[in-house]
Amino acid sequence: MAVFELIKPAPLTEKVQSRQGNIYLYRAMWLIGWIPPKEGILRYVYLFWTCVPFAFGVFYLPVGFIISYVQEFKNFTPGEFLTSLQVCINVYGASVKSTITYLFLWRLRKTEILLDSLDKRLANDNDRERIHNMVARCNYAFLIYSFIYCGYAGSTFLSYALSGRPPWSVYNPFIDWRDGMGSLWIQAIFEYITMSFAVLQDQLSDTYPLMFTIMFRAHMEVLKDHVRSLRMDPERSEADNYQDLVNCVLDHKTILKCCDMIRPMISRTIFVQFALIGSVLGLTLVNVFFFSNFWKGVASLLFVITILLQTFPFCYTCNMLIDDAQDLSNEIFQSNWVDAEPRYKATLVLFMHHVQQPIIFIAGGIFPISMNSNISVAKFAFSIITIVRQMNLAEQFQ
């Protein structure tokens, strides 16, 4: 299908830029109201639409959950309460993350301008093939996220609505779902639409770090190829070889600038997710193990997958980015420098020294973003399950 053509690498005869890896990401941002037209009357109409998802996904949902707990707590079954609570906690985090992402969108644009300068340094078909594959990989990853996130919202909506209950039991001052089947479905559809706003905003906040670190890694691979080819062409003069080395140094600096530009966004959004992942994951697993039937369990398991997708793939790419810096340092040392002129050797040593400092992102200035940190914060989920088992809380609530 033409709509999915971006998940396959474009032919090398076609010009592709790194920023095209964000095409699906930006289409979703346009859909949710984050990319307004620059001018004209449509800009003001669109800005009104921008306020609608924020009003429902960022403001109404967090307040609606709390009011629902105050007014309807005695009517909740344990499974319904846990389904609502696990989403409520995540909604508060998603509200903060989506607001941060929206306010810092300009950083993504500036990062893409830096990536454009790296694209100009693609020297051969092998370099272009790496970027083509990266663009397809980014769009494919975003598509997978979309299917899983939308699958969670849809499965929860259907499993609860078909069993005669609203999917998330969010407070609605205008409708009492107990008044009949019509009221139930109106409430369920309203909750689904409202939750879809929050889910898409959450998805955008969760996917942009992964998209951009995949891009950074692709350009690190291109840089490693350029380092391997240093002084390998006997027809080039020492002055040309030195300029090639300087270009590699400049490319590395540009990659570091890209990381620095996007680092404040990543630091804030990942810190929020690290703070919540353990408790949300724990409550969801308790719900799956003790209070869910088959279809509600499927919906909860999809929610577990979405929680894991919020941090684990990005943390993995952060680990790989650290390894890329070490590999680049090794490539510099193993390059053909032994019989080079003194100026070349001195520059090479300085280059290798700077490269040995790994590219690390810090969540909230506290946690290094890595697989170890992610696993550490996720372990809290198993502590919750252990407490529930040892104190027989599941039996007491049933």
Short mmCIF file of C-alpha atoms in Angstrom, two decimals, residues 1-387:
data_model
loop_
_atom_site.label_atom_id
_atom_site.label_comp_id
_atom_site.label_asym_id
_atom_site.label_seq_id
_atom_site.Cartn_x
_atom_site.Cartn_y
_atom_site.Cartn_z
CA MET A 1 0.00 0.00 0.00
CA ALA A 2 1.22 3.50 -0.84
CA VAL A 3 0.46 4.74 2.67
CA PHE A 4 3.04 2.31 4.07
CA GLU A 5 5.71 2.82 1.42
CA LEU A 6 7.96 4.68 3.88
CA ILE A 7 8.62 1.52 5.90
CA LYS A 8 10.73 0.18 3.02
CA PRO A 9 14.11 1.70 2.07
CA ALA A 10 13.90 4.00 -0.92
CA PRO A 11 16.11 3.16 -3.95
CA LEU A 12 19.54 4.76 -3.94
CA THR A 13 18.62 6.76 -7.05
CA GLU A 14 16.13 8.69 -4.90
CA LYS A 15 17.37 11.50 -2.66
CA VAL A 16 16.49 10.85 0.98
CA GLN A 17 17.16 13.03 4.02
CA SER A 18 17.43 11.94 7.65
CA ARG A 19 14.45 14.11 8.58
CA GLN A 20 12.23 11.86 6.46
CA GLY A 21 12.49 9.29 9.24
CA ASN A 22 10.04 11.51 11.13
CA ILE A 23 7.36 11.71 8.44
CA TYR A 24 4.89 9.48 10.28
CA LEU A 25 5.77 11.19 13.56
CA TYR A 26 4.98 14.63 12.16
CA ARG A 27 1.81 13.43 10.48
CA ALA A 28 0.58 12.28 13.88
CA MET A 29 1.62 15.62 15.38
CA TRP A 30 -0.33 17.42 12.66
CA LEU A 31 -3.35 15.21 13.35
CA ILE A 32 -3.31 15.98 17.09
CA GLY A 33 -2.92 19.72 16.49
CA TRP A 34 0.77 20.29 17.17
CA ILE A 35 1.90 21.66 13.78
CA PRO A 36 -0.25 24.65 12.78
CA PRO A 37 -0.09 26.41 9.40
CA LYS A 38 2.29 29.36 9.43
CA GLU A 39 -0.28 31.92 8.32
CA GLY A 40 -3.82 32.50 7.08
CA ILE A 41 -7.25 32.02 8.61
CA LEU A 42 -6.72 28.25 8.78
CA ARG A 43 -4.00 28.84 11.33
CA TYR A 44 -6.53 30.18 13.84
CA VAL A 45 -9.01 27.40 13.11
CA TYR A 46 -6.23 24.87 13.58
CA LEU A 47 -5.12 26.47 16.87
CA PHE A 48 -8.65 25.91 18.17
CA TRP A 49 -8.25 22.24 17.27
CA THR A 50 -4.90 22.24 19.11
CA CYS A 51 -6.73 23.20 22.30
CA VAL A 52 -9.27 20.35 22.03
CA PRO A 53 -6.91 17.37 22.56
CA PHE A 54 -5.06 19.30 25.27
CA ALA A 55 -8.33 20.17 27.01
CA PHE A 56 -9.50 16.56 27.11
CA GLY A 57 -6.24 14.59 27.22
CA VAL A 58 -4.15 16.84 29.48
CA PHE A 59 -6.72 18.53 31.74
CA TYR A 60 -10.05 16.69 31.71
CA LEU A 61 -8.80 13.11 32.08
CA PRO A 62 -6.60 13.64 35.20
CA VAL A 63 -9.38 15.57 36.93
CA GLY A 64 -12.08 13.18 35.73
CA PHE A 65 -10.34 10.16 37.20
CA ILE A 66 -10.02 11.76 40.65
CA ILE A 67 -13.66 12.91 40.73
CA SER A 68 -14.72 9.43 39.67
CA TYR A 69 -12.81 7.86 42.58
CA VAL A 70 -14.38 10.27 45.06
CA GLN A 71 -17.96 9.78 43.86
CA GLU A 72 -17.98 6.18 42.61
CA PHE A 73 -15.37 4.38 44.69
CA LYS A 74 -17.86 2.05 46.39
CA ASN A 75 -19.21 0.93 43.00
CA PHE A 76 -15.84 -0.19 41.62
CA THR A 77 -14.95 -3.87 41.44
CA PRO A 78 -11.25 -4.53 42.21
CA GLY A 79 -10.49 -5.23 38.55
CA GLU A 80 -12.26 -2.10 37.35
CA PHE A 81 -10.50 0.02 39.95
CA LEU A 82 -7.06 -1.32 39.04
CA THR A 83 -7.75 -0.87 35.31
CA SER A 84 -8.75 2.71 36.00
CA LEU A 85 -5.93 3.42 38.48
CA GLN A 86 -3.13 2.07 36.29
CA VAL A 87 -4.28 4.32 33.46
CA CYS A 88 -4.89 7.27 35.79
CA ILE A 89 -1.28 7.24 37.00
CA ASN A 90 -0.02 6.95 33.44
CA VAL A 91 -2.35 9.77 32.30
CA TYR A 92 -0.79 12.15 34.82
CA GLY A 93 2.65 11.26 33.49
CA ALA A 94 1.47 11.50 29.88
CA SER A 95 0.02 14.97 30.55
CA VAL A 96 3.37 16.22 31.79
CA LYS A 97 5.34 14.49 29.01
CA SER A 98 3.12 15.71 26.19
CA THR A 99 3.19 19.28 27.50
CA ILE A 100 7.00 19.19 27.68
CA THR A 101 7.23 17.71 24.19
CA TYR A 102 4.89 20.32 22.72
CA LEU A 103 6.75 23.23 24.34
CA PHE A 104 10.13 21.94 23.08
CA LEU A 105 9.12 21.05 19.52
CA TRP A 106 11.42 23.80 18.26
CA ARG A 107 14.36 21.71 19.46
CA LEU A 108 13.35 18.88 17.14
CA ARG A 109 13.30 21.29 14.20
CA LYS A 110 16.75 22.65 15.04
CA THR A 111 18.09 19.13 15.45
CA GLU A 112 16.84 18.31 11.96
CA ILE A 113 18.72 21.30 10.55
CA LEU A 114 21.91 19.86 12.07
CA LEU A 115 21.08 16.46 10.59
CA ASP A 116 20.69 18.12 7.18
CA SER A 117 24.31 19.23 7.39
CA LEU A 118 25.35 15.65 8.14
CA ASP A 119 23.35 14.43 5.14
CA LYS A 120 25.49 16.63 2.90
CA ARG A 121 28.54 14.64 3.99
CA LEU A 122 27.27 11.36 2.56
CA ALA A 123 30.09 10.37 0.24
CA ASN A 124 28.99 7.20 -1.55
CA ASP A 125 26.20 4.69 -2.07
CA ASN A 126 27.13 2.82 1.09
CA ASP A 127 26.56 5.99 3.15
CA ARG A 128 23.28 6.68 1.42
CA GLU A 129 22.14 3.09 1.92
CA ARG A 130 22.65 3.45 5.68
CA ILE A 131 20.50 6.58 5.76
CA HIS A 132 17.83 5.03 3.54
CA ASN A 133 17.63 2.01 5.86
CA MET A 134 17.51 4.27 8.91
CA VAL A 135 14.62 6.32 7.49
CA ALA A 136 12.63 3.16 6.80
CA ARG A 137 13.47 1.79 10.27
CA CYS A 138 12.24 4.94 12.01
CA ASN A 139 8.95 5.03 10.15
CA TYR A 140 8.45 1.30 10.66
CA ALA A 141 9.07 1.65 14.39
CA PHE A 142 6.55 4.48 14.66
CA LEU A 143 3.98 2.37 12.81
CA ILE A 144 4.49 -0.52 15.26
CA TYR A 145 4.04 1.86 18.19
CA SER A 146 0.83 3.16 16.60
CA PHE A 147 -0.65 -0.31 16.20
CA ILE A 148 0.16 -1.32 19.78
CA TYR A 149 -1.01 1.92 21.40
CA CYS A 150 -4.22 2.02 19.37
CA GLY A 151 -4.68 -1.71 20.00
CA TYR A 152 -4.60 -1.13 23.74
CA ALA A 153 -7.22 1.65 23.59
CA GLY A 154 -9.47 -0.31 21.26
CA SER A 155 -9.25 -3.61 23.14
CA THR A 156 -9.99 -1.97 26.49
CA PHE A 157 -12.93 -0.10 24.99
CA LEU A 158 -14.47 -3.25 23.48
CA SER A 159 -13.77 -5.64 26.36
CA TYR A 160 -15.44 -3.39 28.95
CA ALA A 161 -18.25 -1.96 26.80
CA LEU A 162 -19.32 -5.43 25.67
CA SER A 163 -19.37 -6.59 29.29
CA GLY A 164 -21.70 -3.72 30.23
CA ARG A 165 -19.23 -1.34 31.90
CA PRO A 166 -17.49 1.89 30.77
CA PRO A 167 -13.85 1.15 29.83
CA TRP A 168 -12.09 3.54 32.24
CA SER A 169 -14.93 4.84 34.44
CA VAL A 170 -14.00 8.50 33.98
CA TYR A 171 -16.34 11.02 35.59
CA ASN A 172 -18.88 12.48 33.18
CA PRO A 173 -21.23 15.16 34.61
CA PHE A 174 -23.72 14.86 31.74
CA ILE A 175 -24.24 11.11 31.39
CA ASP A 176 -25.03 8.34 33.87
CA TRP A 177 -24.06 5.13 32.09
CA ARG A 178 -26.42 3.12 34.36
CA ASP A 179 -29.48 4.73 32.73
CA GLY A 180 -29.53 2.17 29.95
CA MET A 181 -27.59 0.58 27.10
CA GLY A 182 -27.66 3.78 25.07
CA SER A 183 -26.13 5.80 27.90
CA LEU A 184 -23.49 3.11 28.43
CA TRP A 185 -22.36 3.21 24.82
CA ILE A 186 -22.39 7.01 24.69
CA GLN A 187 -20.19 7.07 27.83
CA ALA A 188 -17.92 4.32 26.46
CA ILE A 189 -17.45 6.03 23.08
CA PHE A 190 -16.83 9.39 24.77
CA GLU A 191 -14.18 7.80 27.01
CA TYR A 192 -12.59 6.06 24.02
CA ILE A 193 -12.31 9.31 22.03
CA THR A 194 -10.96 11.19 25.04
CA MET A 195 -8.48 8.43 25.86
CA SER A 196 -7.39 8.31 22.20
CA PHE A 197 -6.26 11.93 22.51
CA ALA A 198 -4.17 11.05 25.55
CA VAL A 199 -2.82 7.85 23.96
CA LEU A 200 -1.65 9.64 20.80
CA GLN A 201 -0.06 12.47 22.80
CA ASP A 202 1.68 9.87 24.96
CA GLN A 203 2.86 8.00 21.88
CA LEU A 204 4.42 11.14 20.41
CA SER A 205 6.25 11.81 23.68
CA ASP A 206 7.50 8.23 23.80
CA THR A 207 8.62 7.84 20.19
CA TYR A 208 10.56 11.02 19.37
CA PRO A 209 13.56 10.04 21.59
CA LEU A 210 13.80 6.66 19.86
CA MET A 211 13.48 8.17 16.37
CA PHE A 212 16.25 10.69 16.89
CA THR A 213 18.69 8.33 18.62
CA ILE A 214 18.25 5.89 15.73
CA MET A 215 19.22 8.77 13.43
CA PHE A 216 22.24 9.64 15.54
CA ARG A 217 23.38 6.02 15.48
CA ALA A 218 23.06 5.88 11.69
CA HIS A 219 25.30 8.91 11.31
CA MET A 220 27.76 7.41 13.78
CA GLU A 221 27.94 4.36 11.51
CA VAL A 222 28.56 6.63 8.51
CA LEU A 223 31.29 8.41 10.47
CA LYS A 224 32.94 5.09 11.32
CA ASP A 225 33.00 4.23 7.61
CA HIS A 226 34.64 7.57 6.86
CA VAL A 227 37.27 6.98 9.55
CA ARG A 228 38.05 3.52 8.11
CA SER A 229 38.70 5.09 4.71
CA LEU A 230 41.12 7.75 6.01
CA ARG A 231 44.41 7.74 4.07
CA MET A 232 43.37 4.64 2.11
CA ASP A 233 43.38 6.36 -1.30
CA PRO A 234 47.01 6.56 -2.53
CA GLU A 235 46.10 9.26 -5.05
CA ARG A 236 45.15 11.80 -2.38
CA SER A 237 47.76 14.16 -1.00
CA GLU A 238 48.58 14.59 2.69
CA ALA A 239 46.74 17.91 2.64
CA ASP A 240 43.64 16.14 1.28
CA ASN A 241 43.98 13.40 3.89
CA TYR A 242 44.23 15.96 6.65
CA GLN A 243 41.10 17.72 5.38
CA ASP A 244 39.28 14.36 5.40
CA LEU A 245 40.25 13.94 9.05
CA VAL A 246 39.08 17.47 9.89
CA ASN A 247 35.74 16.71 8.21
CA CYS A 248 35.38 13.62 10.41
CA VAL A 249 36.07 15.75 13.48
CA LEU A 250 33.46 18.28 12.36
CA ASP A 251 30.91 15.51 11.73
CA HIS A 252 31.44 14.17 15.24
CA LYS A 253 30.96 17.64 16.68
CA THR A 254 27.72 18.00 14.73
CA ILE A 255 26.43 14.70 16.14
CA LEU A 256 27.26 15.96 19.63
CA LYS A 257 25.42 19.21 18.89
CA CYS A 258 22.37 17.17 17.84
CA CYS A 259 22.48 15.31 21.14
CA ASP A 260 22.90 18.53 23.11
CA MET A 261 19.98 20.14 21.31
CA ILE A 262 17.54 17.35 22.14
CA ARG A 263 18.96 16.44 25.57
CA PRO A 264 16.77 18.84 27.66
CA MET A 265 13.60 17.30 26.17
CA ILE A 266 14.73 13.73 26.71
CA SER A 267 15.93 14.45 30.25
CA ARG A 268 12.51 15.70 31.34
CA THR A 269 10.21 13.25 29.56
CA ILE A 270 12.20 10.10 30.43
CA PHE A 271 12.54 11.20 34.06
CA VAL A 272 8.74 11.38 34.31
CA GLN A 273 8.44 7.91 32.82
CA PHE A 274 11.16 6.45 35.07
CA ALA A 275 9.29 7.86 38.08
CA LEU A 276 6.06 6.07 37.11
CA ILE A 277 6.98 2.86 35.30
CA GLY A 278 7.41 0.67 38.39
CA SER A 279 4.09 1.52 40.03
CA VAL A 280 2.08 1.43 36.78
CA LEU A 281 3.62 -1.87 35.71
CA GLY A 282 3.05 -3.38 39.16
CA LEU A 283 -0.63 -2.42 39.32
CA THR A 284 -1.21 -3.71 35.80
CA LEU A 285 0.40 -7.09 36.50
CA VAL A 286 -1.61 -7.45 39.73
CA ASN A 287 -4.74 -6.77 37.69
CA VAL A 288 -3.74 -9.39 35.09
CA PHE A 289 -2.83 -12.08 37.62
CA PHE A 290 -5.71 -11.71 40.07
CA PHE A 291 -8.70 -9.78 38.70
CA SER A 292 -8.96 -10.11 34.89
CA ASN A 293 -10.92 -12.43 32.66
CA PHE A 294 -9.49 -13.41 29.26
CA TRP A 295 -10.44 -10.35 27.20
CA LYS A 296 -9.73 -7.84 29.95
CA GLY A 297 -6.44 -9.63 30.50
CA VAL A 298 -5.58 -9.18 26.81
CA ALA A 299 -6.26 -5.45 27.11
CA SER A 300 -4.13 -5.25 30.27
CA LEU A 301 -1.28 -7.17 28.61
CA LEU A 302 -1.35 -4.72 25.71
CA PHE A 303 -1.10 -1.95 28.29
CA VAL A 304 1.96 -3.71 29.79
CA ILE A 305 3.53 -3.75 26.33
CA THR A 306 2.87 -0.03 25.87
CA ILE A 307 4.47 0.70 29.25
CA LEU A 308 7.55 -1.32 28.32
CA LEU A 309 7.73 0.38 24.91
CA GLN A 310 7.81 3.78 26.59
CA THR A 311 11.37 3.28 27.81
CA PHE A 312 13.02 -0.05 26.95
CA PRO A 313 13.68 0.48 23.20
CA PHE A 314 15.02 3.98 23.81
CA CYS A 315 17.22 2.83 26.69
CA TYR A 316 18.57 0.07 24.46
CA THR A 317 19.52 2.56 21.73
CA CYS A 318 21.20 4.71 24.39
CA ASN A 319 23.34 1.73 25.33
CA MET A 320 24.17 1.18 21.68
CA LEU A 321 25.06 4.86 21.27
CA ILE A 322 27.55 4.51 24.14
CA ASP A 323 29.02 1.45 22.42
CA ASP A 324 29.21 3.38 19.13
CA ALA A 325 31.50 5.94 20.76
CA GLN A 326 33.84 3.17 21.94
CA ASP A 327 33.77 1.53 18.51
CA LEU A 328 34.54 4.86 16.84
CA SER A 329 37.53 5.31 19.14
CA ASN A 330 38.80 1.86 18.14
CA GLU A 331 38.30 2.65 14.46
CA ILE A 332 40.34 5.84 14.83
CA PHE A 333 43.17 3.96 16.51
CA GLN A 334 43.13 1.22 13.86
CA SER A 335 43.04 3.63 10.92
CA ASN A 336 46.02 4.14 8.61
CA TRP A 337 47.91 6.81 10.57
CA VAL A 338 51.34 5.27 11.26
CA ASP A 339 53.25 7.05 8.48
CA ALA A 340 51.15 10.24 8.51
CA GLU A 341 52.59 13.72 8.98
CA PRO A 342 52.92 15.08 12.57
CA ARG A 343 50.00 17.50 12.16
CA TYR A 344 47.74 14.64 11.14
CA LYS A 345 48.82 12.49 14.09
CA ALA A 346 48.32 15.30 16.61
CA THR A 347 44.81 15.98 15.33
CA LEU A 348 44.03 12.26 15.36
CA VAL A 349 45.07 11.95 19.02
CA LEU A 350 42.84 14.86 20.02
CA PHE A 351 39.97 13.41 18.00
CA MET A 352 40.33 10.03 19.68
CA HIS A 353 40.44 11.67 23.12
CA HIS A 354 37.15 13.51 22.54
CA VAL A 355 35.46 10.45 21.03
CA GLN A 356 36.28 8.37 24.13
CA GLN A 357 33.82 10.50 26.11
CA PRO A 358 30.55 8.57 25.58
CA ILE A 359 27.27 10.15 24.59
CA ILE A 360 25.09 9.79 27.68
CA PHE A 361 21.61 11.13 28.36
CA ILE A 362 20.61 11.80 31.99
CA ALA A 363 17.00 11.56 33.12
CA GLY A 364 16.20 14.59 35.26
CA GLY A 365 19.90 15.07 35.97
CA ILE A 366 19.73 11.95 38.22
CA PHE A 367 19.48 8.65 36.31
CA PRO A 368 21.79 7.77 33.40
CA ILE A 369 19.43 6.56 30.69
CA SER A 370 20.45 2.96 30.07
CA MET A 371 19.10 -0.57 30.26
CA ASN A 372 20.46 -0.96 33.79
CA SER A 373 18.59 2.14 35.00
CA ASN A 374 15.41 1.06 33.25
CA ILE A 375 15.50 -2.41 34.78
CA SER A 376 16.21 -0.94 38.21
CA VAL A 377 13.14 1.32 38.19
CA ALA A 378 10.95 -1.41 36.65
CA LYS A 379 11.84 -3.82 39.47
CA PHE A 380 9.47 -1.92 41.75
CA ALA A 381 6.64 -3.68 39.88
CA PHE A 382 7.71 -7.03 41.30
CA SER A 383 7.84 -5.53 44.78
CA ILE A 384 4.15 -4.60 44.42
CA ILE A 385 3.26 -8.12 43.29
CA THR A 386 5.22 -9.62 46.22
CA ILE A 387 3.37 -7.42 48.73
#
